Tab-separated table of C-alpha atoms in Angstrom:
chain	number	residue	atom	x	y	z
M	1	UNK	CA	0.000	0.000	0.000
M	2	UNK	CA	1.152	3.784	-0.676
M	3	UNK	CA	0.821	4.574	3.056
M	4	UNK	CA	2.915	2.003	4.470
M	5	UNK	CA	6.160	3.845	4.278
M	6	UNK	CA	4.690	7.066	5.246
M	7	UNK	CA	6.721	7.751	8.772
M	8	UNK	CA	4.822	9.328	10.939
M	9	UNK	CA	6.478	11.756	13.084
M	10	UNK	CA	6.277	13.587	15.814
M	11	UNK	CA	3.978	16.944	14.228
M	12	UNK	CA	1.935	14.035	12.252
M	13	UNK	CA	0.868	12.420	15.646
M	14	UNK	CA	-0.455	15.781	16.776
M	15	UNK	CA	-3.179	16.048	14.726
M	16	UNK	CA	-4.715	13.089	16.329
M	17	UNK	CA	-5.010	14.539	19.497
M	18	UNK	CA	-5.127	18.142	17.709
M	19	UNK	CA	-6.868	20.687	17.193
M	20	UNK	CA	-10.274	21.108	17.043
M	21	UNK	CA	-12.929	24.023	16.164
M	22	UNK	CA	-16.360	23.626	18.400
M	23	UNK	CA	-19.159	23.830	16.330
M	24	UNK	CA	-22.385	26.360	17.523
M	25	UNK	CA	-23.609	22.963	18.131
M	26	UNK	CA	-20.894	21.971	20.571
M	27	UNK	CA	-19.266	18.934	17.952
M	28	UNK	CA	-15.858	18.791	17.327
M	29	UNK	CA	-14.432	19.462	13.894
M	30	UNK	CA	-10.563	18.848	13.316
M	31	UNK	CA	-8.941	22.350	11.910
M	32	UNK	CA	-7.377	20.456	9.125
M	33	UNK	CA	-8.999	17.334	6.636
M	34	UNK	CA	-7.943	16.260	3.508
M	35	UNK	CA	-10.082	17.608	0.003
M	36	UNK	CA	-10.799	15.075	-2.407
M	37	UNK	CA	-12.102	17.219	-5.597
M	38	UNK	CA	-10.977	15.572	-8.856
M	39	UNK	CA	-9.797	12.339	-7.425
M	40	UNK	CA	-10.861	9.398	-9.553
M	41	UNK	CA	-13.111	7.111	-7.440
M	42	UNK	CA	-10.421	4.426	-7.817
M	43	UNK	CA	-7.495	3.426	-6.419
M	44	UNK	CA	-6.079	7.211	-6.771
M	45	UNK	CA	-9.148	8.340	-3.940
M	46	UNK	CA	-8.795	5.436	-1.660
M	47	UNK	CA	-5.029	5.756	-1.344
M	48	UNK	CA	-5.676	9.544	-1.120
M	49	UNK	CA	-7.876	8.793	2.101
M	50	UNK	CA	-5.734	5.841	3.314
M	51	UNK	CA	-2.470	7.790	3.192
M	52	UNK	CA	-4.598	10.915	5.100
M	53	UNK	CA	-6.008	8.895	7.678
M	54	UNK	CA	-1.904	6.989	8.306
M	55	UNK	CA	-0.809	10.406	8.960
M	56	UNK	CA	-3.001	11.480	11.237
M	57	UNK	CA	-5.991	13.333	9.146
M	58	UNK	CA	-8.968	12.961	10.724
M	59	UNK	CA	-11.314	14.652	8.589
M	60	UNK	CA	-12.496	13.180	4.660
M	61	UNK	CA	-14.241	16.183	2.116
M	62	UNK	CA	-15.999	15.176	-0.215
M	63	UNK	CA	-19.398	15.941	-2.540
M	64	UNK	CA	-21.608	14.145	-4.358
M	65	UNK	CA	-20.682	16.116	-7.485
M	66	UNK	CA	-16.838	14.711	-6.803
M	67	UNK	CA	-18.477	11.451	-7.995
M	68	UNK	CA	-15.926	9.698	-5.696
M	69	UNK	CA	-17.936	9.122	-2.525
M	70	UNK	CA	-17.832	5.025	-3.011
M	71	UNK	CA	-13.947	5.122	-2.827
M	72	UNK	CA	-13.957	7.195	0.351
M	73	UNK	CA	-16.237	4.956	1.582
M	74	UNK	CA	-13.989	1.731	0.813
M	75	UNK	CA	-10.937	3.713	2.335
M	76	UNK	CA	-12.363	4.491	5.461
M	77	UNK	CA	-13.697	1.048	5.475
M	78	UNK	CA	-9.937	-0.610	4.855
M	79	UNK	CA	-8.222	1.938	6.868
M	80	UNK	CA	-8.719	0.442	10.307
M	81	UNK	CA	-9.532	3.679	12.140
M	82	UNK	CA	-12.474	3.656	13.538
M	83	UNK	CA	-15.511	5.479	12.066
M	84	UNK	CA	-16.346	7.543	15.387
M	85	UNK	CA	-12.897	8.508	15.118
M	86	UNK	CA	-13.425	10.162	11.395
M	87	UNK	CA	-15.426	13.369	10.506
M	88	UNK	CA	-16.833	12.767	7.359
M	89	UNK	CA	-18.078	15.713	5.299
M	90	UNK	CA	-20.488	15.376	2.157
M	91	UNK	CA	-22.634	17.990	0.062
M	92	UNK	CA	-25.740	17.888	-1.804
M	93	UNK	CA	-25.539	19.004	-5.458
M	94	UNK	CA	-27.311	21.660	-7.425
M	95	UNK	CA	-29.152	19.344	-9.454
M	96	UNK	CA	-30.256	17.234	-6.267
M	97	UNK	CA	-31.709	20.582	-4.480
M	98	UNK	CA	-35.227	20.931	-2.993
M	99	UNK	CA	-36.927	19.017	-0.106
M	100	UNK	CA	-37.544	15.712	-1.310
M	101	UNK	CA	-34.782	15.411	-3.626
M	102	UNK	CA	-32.413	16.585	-0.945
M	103	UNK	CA	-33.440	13.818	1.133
M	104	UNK	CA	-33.020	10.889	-1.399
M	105	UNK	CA	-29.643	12.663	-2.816
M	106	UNK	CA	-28.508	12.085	0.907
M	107	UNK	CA	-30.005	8.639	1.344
M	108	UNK	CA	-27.682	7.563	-2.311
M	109	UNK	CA	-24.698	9.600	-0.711
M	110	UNK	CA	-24.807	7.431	2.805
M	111	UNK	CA	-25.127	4.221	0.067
M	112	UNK	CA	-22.562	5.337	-1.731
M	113	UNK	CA	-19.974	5.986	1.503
M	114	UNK	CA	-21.542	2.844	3.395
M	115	UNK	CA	-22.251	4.881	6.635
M	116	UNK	CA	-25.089	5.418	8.532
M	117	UNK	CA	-24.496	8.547	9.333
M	118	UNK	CA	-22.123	11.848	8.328
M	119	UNK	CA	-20.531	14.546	10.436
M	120	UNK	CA	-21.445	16.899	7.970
M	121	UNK	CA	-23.687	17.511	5.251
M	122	UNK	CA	-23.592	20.751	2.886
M	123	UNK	CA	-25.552	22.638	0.668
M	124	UNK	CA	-22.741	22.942	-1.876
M	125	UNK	CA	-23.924	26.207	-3.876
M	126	UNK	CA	-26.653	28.370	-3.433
M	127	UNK	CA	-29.133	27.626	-5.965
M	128	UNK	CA	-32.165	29.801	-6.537
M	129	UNK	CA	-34.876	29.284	-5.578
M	130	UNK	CA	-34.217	26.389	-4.086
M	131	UNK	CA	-31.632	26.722	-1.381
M	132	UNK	CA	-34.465	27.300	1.739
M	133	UNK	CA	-35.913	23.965	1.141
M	134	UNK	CA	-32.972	22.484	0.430
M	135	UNK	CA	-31.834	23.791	3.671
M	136	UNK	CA	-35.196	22.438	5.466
M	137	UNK	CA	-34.398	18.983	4.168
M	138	UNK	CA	-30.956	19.131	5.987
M	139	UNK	CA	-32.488	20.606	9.218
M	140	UNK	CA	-34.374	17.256	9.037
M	141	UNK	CA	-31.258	14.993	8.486
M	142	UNK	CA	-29.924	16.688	11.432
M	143	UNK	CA	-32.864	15.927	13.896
M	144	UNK	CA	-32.794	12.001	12.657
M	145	UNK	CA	-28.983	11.834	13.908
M	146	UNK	CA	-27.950	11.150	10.544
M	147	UNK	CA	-25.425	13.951	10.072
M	148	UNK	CA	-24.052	15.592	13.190
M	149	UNK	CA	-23.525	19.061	11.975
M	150	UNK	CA	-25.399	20.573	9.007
M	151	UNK	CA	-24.397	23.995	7.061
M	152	UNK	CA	-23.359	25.125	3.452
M	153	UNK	CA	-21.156	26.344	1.152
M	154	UNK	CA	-20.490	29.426	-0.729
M	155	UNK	CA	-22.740	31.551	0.842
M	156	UNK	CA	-22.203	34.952	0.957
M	157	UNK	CA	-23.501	37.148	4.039
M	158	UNK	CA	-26.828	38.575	2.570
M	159	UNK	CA	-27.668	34.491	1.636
M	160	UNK	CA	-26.868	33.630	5.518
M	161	UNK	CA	-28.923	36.095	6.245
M	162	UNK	CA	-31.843	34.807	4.155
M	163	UNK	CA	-31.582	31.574	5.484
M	164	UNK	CA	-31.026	31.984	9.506
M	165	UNK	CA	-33.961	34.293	8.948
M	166	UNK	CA	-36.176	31.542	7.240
M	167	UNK	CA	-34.965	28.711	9.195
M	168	UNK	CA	-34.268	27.167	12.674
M	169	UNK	CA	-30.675	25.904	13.019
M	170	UNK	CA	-27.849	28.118	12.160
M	171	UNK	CA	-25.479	26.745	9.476
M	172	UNK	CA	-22.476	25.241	12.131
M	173	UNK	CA	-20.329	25.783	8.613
M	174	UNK	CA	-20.067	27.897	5.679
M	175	UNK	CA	-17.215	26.480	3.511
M	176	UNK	CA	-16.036	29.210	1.251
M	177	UNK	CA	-13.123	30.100	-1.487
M	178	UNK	CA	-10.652	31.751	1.159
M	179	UNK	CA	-6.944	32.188	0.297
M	180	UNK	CA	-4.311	34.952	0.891
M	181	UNK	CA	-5.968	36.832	-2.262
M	182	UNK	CA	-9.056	36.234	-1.245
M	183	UNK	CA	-9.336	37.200	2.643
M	184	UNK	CA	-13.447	37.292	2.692
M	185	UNK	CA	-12.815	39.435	6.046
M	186	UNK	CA	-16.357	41.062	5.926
M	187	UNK	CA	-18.026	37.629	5.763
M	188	UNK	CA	-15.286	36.004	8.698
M	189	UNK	CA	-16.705	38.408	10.734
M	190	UNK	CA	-20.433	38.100	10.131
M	191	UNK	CA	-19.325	34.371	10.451
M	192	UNK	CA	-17.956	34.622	14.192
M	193	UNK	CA	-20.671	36.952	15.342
M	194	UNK	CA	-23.713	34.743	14.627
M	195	UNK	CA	-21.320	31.153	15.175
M	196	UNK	CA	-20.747	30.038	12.010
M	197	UNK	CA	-17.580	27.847	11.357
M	198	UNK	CA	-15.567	28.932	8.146
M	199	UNK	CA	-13.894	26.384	6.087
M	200	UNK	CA	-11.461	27.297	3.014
M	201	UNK	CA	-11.196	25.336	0.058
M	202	UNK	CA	-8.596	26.519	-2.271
M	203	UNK	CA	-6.606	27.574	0.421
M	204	UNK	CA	-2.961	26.924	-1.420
M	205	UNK	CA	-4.580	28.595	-4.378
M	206	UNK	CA	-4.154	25.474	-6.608
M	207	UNK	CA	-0.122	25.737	-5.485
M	208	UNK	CA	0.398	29.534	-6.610
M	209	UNK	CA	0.997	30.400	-2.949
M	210	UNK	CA	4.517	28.832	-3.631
M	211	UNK	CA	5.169	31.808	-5.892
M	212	UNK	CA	4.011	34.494	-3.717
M	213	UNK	CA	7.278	36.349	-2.416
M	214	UNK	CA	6.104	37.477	0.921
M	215	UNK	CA	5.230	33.964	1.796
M	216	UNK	CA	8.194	32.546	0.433
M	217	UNK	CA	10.193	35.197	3.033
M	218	UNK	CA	7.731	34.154	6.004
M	219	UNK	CA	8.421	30.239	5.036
M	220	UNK	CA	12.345	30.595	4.716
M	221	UNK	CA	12.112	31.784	8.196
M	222	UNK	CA	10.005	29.293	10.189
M	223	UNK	CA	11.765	25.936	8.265
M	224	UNK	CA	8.734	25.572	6.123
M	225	UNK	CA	6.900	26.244	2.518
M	226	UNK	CA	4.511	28.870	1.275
M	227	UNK	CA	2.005	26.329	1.313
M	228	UNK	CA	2.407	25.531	5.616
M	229	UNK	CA	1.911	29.687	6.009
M	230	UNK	CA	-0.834	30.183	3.853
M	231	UNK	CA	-2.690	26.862	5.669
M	232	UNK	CA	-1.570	28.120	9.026
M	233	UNK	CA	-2.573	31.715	8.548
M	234	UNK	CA	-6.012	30.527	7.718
M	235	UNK	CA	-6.644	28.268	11.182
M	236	UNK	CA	-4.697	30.761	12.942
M	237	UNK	CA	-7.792	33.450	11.716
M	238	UNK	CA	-10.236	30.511	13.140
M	239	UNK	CA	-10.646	29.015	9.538
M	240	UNK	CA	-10.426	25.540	9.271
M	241	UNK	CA	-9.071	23.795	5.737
M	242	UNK	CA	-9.437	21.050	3.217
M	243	UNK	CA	-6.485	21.500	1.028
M	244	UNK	CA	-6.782	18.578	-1.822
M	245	UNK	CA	-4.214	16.477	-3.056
M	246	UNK	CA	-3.717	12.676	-3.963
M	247	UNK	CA	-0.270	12.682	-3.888
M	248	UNK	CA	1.159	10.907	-0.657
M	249	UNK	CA	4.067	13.087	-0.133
M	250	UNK	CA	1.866	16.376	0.088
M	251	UNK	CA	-0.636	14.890	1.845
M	252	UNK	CA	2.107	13.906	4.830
M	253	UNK	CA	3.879	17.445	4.419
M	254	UNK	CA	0.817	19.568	4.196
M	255	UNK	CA	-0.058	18.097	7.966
M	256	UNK	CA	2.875	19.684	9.373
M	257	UNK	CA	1.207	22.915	10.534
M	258	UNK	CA	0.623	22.499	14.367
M	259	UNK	CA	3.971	23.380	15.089
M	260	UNK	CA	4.823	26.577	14.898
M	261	UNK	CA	2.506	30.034	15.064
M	262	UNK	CA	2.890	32.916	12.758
M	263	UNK	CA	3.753	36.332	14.594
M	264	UNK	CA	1.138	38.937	14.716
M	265	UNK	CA	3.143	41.008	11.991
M	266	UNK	CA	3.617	38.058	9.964
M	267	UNK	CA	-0.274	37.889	9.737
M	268	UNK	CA	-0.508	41.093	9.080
M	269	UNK	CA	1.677	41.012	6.086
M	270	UNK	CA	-0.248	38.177	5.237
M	271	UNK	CA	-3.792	39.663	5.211
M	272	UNK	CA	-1.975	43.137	3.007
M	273	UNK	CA	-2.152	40.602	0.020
M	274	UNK	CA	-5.680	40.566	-0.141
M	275	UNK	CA	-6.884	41.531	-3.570
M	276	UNK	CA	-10.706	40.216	-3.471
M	277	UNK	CA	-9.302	37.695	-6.057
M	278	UNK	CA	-11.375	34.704	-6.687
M	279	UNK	CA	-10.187	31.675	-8.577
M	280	UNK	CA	-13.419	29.913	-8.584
M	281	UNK	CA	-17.138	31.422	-9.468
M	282	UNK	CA	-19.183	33.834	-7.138
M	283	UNK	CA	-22.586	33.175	-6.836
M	284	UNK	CA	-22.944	35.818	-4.154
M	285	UNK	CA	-25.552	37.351	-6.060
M	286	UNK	CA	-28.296	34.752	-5.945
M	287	UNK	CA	-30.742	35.242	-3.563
């Protein structure tokens, strides 16, 4: 197996015991899981997961739309680690959206990942006009124990607004595009002040954070890459992150940020690189 020569060191074992955000409904999320966007749902997903979960991940992202929930499934199934142990997120598609079809999109995604149950489930974009039913399907997935923590994705703060108003749980997540060109600090806020957890995906900016010459400085100075500041910047703002990758050796190095914290003027150099840059669509506008 691809994992089996994957040491893991000291840092790896941390993230074990780690380093957890408390959702608004008091469960534990781990700061850091592994993204699984693009992996084929083959071998190249299931070694993705088993090589994650070796090195201490404890956290699996996926999405119906990643059409590669079976070989999460398998992986967590062959990997040996218990399943209380692993906080498994999922997402409902566009396509799947409104009451009814949200609930037998999730009954096909629990199939599919051979679980009873998720830690999370996700509206993955806001689609009009669907997103409020959408979103009363998942309050009733949450109140049959069948996913722990419910929320969405993409949503800007106008759309969280529309929904806490015309619902009854608060989303416990909001996962968003957030990078160091794309800070989002208007919505982090609005986030902390009504307890919803951020989550980034893109957070390495599809590896252009390795080019960035202020993080290169920051990096040369702590022993570590671009990609380790712009990761630990983001949990060190109370984000937690998903960055994808299938390739074992990333997936082991991109673990190694629970030991050491940026200095406040290091983050502040950090957040000057905002540009409001997305590199993935805005649907902000959709209400």
């Amino acid at each position: 197996m691809l994992f089996a020569n994957i040491l893991m060191d000291n840092t790896l074992r941390l993230m074990e015991q780690t380093e957890f955000f408390v959702l608004n409904n008091q469960v534990k999320m781990p700061k850091m899981g592994l993204g699984v966007l693009f992996a084929e749902n083959d071998e190249e997903v299931e070694n993705a997961v088993l090589t994650a979960l070796h090195c201490g991940y404890r956290k699996v992202d996926t999405a119906s739309a990643y059409k590669n929930e079976e070989g999460v499934g398998k992986a967590i199934n062959k990997s040996g680690v218990p399943r209380e142990a692993i906080f498994l997120g999922t997402k409902v598609w566009n396509t799947e959206q409104g009451y009814d079809e949200t609930l037998d999109a999730f009954a096909k995604s629990l199939e599919r990942l051979q679980t009873s149950y998720v830690d999370l489930y996700l509206i993955h974009w806001p689609v009009k006009p669907k997103y409020k039913e959408t979103y009363r399907a998942l309050e009733f997935i949450y109140k049959s124990g069948r996913a722990k923590a419910i929320g969405v994705c993409n949503f800007s703060v106008e759309q969280l607004k529309d929904l806490i108003k015309n619902s009854r749980i608060v989303p416990a997540i909001n996962q968003v595009e957030m990078h160091p060109h794309l800070s989002q600090n208007e919505l982090l806020q609005f986030a902390k002040d009504n307890g919803i957890q951020l989550e980034a995906w893109r957070p390495i900016m599809m590896g252009e954070v390795l080019k960035i010459p202020e993080l290169v400085t920051i990096a040369e100075g702590h022993g570590k890459s671009p990609v380790h500041i712009a990761l630990r910047w983001l949990i060190q703002r109370g984000v937690a992150v998903i960055p994808k990758s299938v390739t074992p050796k990333r997936i082991q190095e991109n673990i190694q940020v629970f030991d050491f914290e940026l200095r406040p003027e290091e983050l502040e150099i950090i957040e000057g690189l905002n540009q409001n840059r997305r590199l993935g669509e805005d649907l902000s506008h959709i209400m």
